[in-house]
PDB file of C-alpha atoms and ligand atoms in Angstrom:
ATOM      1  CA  UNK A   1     119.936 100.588  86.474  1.00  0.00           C
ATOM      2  CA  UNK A   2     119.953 100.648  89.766  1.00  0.00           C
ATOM      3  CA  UNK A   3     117.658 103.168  91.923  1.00  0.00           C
ATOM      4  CA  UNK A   4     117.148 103.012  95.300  1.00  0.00           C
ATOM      5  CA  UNK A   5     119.873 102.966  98.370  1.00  0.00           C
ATOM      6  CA  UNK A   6     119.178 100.369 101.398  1.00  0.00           C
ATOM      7  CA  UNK A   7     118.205 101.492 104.687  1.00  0.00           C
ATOM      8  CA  UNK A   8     116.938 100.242 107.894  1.00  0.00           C
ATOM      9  CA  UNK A   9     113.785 100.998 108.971  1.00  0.00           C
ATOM     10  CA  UNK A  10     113.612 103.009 111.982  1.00  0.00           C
ATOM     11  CA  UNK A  11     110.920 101.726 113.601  1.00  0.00           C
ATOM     12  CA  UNK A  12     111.510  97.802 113.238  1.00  0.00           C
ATOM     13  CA  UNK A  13     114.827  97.738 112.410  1.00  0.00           C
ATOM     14  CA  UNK A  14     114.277  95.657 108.875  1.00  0.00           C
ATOM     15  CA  UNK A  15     116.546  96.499 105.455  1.00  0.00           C
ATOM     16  CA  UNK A  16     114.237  98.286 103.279  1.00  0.00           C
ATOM     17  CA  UNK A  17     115.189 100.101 100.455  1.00  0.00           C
ATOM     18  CA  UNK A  18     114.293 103.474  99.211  1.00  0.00           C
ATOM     19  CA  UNK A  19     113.164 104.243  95.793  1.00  0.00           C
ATOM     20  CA  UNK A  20     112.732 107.547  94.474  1.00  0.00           C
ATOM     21  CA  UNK A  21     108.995 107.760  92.464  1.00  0.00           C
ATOM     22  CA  UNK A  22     108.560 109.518  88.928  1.00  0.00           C
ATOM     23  CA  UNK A  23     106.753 112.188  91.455  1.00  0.00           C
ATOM     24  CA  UNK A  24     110.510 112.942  93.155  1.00  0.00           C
ATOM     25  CA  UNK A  25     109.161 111.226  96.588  1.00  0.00           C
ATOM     26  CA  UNK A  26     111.617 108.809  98.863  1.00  0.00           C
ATOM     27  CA  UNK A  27     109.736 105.792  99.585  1.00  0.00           C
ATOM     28  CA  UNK A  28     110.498 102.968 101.462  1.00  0.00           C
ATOM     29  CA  UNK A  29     109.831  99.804 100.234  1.00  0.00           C
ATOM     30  CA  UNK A  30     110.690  96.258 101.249  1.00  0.00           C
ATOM     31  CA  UNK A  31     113.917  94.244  99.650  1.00  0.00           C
ATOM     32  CA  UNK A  32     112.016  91.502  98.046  1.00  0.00           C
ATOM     33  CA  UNK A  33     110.095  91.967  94.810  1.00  0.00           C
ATOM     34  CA  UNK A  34     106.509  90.937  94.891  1.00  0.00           C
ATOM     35  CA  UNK A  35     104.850  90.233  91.446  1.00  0.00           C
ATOM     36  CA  UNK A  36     101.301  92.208  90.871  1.00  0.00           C
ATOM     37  CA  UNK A  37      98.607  92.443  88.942  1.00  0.00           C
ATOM     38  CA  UNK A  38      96.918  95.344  87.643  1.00  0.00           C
ATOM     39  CA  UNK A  39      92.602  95.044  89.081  1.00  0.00           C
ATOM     40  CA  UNK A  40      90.624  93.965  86.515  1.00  0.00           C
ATOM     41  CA  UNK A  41      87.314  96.588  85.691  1.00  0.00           C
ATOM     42  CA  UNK A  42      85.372  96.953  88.567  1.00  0.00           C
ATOM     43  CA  UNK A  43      87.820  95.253  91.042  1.00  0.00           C
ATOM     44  CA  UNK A  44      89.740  97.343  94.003  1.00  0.00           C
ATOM     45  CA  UNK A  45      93.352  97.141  94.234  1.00  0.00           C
ATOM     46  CA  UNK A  46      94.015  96.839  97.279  1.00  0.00           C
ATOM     47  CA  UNK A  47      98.171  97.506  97.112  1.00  0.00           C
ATOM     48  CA  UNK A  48     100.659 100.089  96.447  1.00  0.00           C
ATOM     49  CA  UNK A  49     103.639  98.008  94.273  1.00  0.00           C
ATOM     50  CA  UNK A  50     106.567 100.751  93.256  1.00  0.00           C
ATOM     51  CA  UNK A  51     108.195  99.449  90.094  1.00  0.00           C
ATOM     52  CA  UNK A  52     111.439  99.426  89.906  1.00  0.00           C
ATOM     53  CA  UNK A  53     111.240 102.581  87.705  1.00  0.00           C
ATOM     54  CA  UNK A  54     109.693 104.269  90.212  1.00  0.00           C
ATOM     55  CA  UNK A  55     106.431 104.187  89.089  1.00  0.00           C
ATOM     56  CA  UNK A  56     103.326 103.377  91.662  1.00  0.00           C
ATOM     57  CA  UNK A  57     101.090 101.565  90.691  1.00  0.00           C
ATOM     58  CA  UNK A  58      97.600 100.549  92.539  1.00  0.00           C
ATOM     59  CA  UNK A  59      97.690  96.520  92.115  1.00  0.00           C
ATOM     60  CA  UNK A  60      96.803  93.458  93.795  1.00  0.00           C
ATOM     61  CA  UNK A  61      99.928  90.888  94.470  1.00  0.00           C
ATOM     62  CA  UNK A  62      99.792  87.852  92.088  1.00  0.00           C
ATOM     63  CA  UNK A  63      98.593  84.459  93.340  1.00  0.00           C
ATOM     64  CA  UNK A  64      98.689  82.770  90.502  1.00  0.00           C
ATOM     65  CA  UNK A  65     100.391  82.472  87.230  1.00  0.00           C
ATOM     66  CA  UNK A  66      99.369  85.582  85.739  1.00  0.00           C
ATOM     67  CA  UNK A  67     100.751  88.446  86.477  1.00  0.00           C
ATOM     68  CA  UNK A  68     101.498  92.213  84.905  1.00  0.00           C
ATOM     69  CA  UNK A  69     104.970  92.899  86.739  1.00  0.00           C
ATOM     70  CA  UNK A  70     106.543  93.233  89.244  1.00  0.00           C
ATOM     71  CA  UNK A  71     107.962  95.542  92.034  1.00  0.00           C
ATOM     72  CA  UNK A  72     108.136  96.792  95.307  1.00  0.00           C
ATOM     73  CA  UNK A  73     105.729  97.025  98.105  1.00  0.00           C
ATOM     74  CA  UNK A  74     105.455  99.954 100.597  1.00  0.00           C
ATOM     75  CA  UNK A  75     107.557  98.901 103.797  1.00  0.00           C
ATOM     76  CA  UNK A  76     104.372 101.244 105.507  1.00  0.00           C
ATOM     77  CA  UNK A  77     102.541  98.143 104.314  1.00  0.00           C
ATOM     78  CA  UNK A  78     103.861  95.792 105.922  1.00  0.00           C
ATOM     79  CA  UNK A  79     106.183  96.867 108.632  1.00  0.00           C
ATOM     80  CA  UNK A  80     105.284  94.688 111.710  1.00  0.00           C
ATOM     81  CA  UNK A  81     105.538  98.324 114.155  1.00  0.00           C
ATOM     82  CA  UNK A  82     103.470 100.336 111.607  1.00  0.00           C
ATOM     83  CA  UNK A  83     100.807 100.169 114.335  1.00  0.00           C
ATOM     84  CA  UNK A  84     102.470 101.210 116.863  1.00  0.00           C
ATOM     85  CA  UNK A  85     103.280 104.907 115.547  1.00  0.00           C
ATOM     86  CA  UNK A  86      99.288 105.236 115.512  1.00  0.00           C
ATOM     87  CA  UNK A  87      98.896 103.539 119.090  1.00  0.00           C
ATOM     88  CA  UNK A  88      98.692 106.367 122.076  1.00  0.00           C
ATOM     89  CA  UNK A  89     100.950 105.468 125.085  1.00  0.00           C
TER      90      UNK A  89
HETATM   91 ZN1   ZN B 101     109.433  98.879 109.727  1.00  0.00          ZN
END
């Protein structure tokens, strides 16, 4: 299955890919998968992963072995410019 179309990020210029969510929302993610897992009671999660499904899940990215899946993180994450559009000129 294959769900999502590549792109280019307007404001850095990056491929990203967008994947549409189970709620019928574009989102644009980066290329490379990151593996997650889900917060254990009590803990935060700190990302947004969008499975390749297009389900989004609140998670934390694996460092270790363990993880619960994997998927795609928001490009708002972690585009380098992101700052910028909040910045005043
Ligand atoms: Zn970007």
């Amino acid at each position: 299955m294959n769900n999502g179309n590549f792109g280019t990020c307007r404001s850095c210029g990056r491929q990203i890919l967008w994947i549409r969510t189970t709620a019928g929302k574009n989102m644009p993610v980066d290329t490379a998968y990151v593996d997650y897992v889900l917060p254990k009671e009590g803990e935060k999660a700190t990302e947004k992963i969008v499975t390749p499904n297009g389900e989004v899940v609140s998670a934390n990215r694996a460092t270790g072995e363990e993880r619960d899946g994997f998927g795609y993180i928001s490009h708002f994450a972690t585009c380098p410019n992101a700052a910028q559009h909040r910045r005043r000129k």
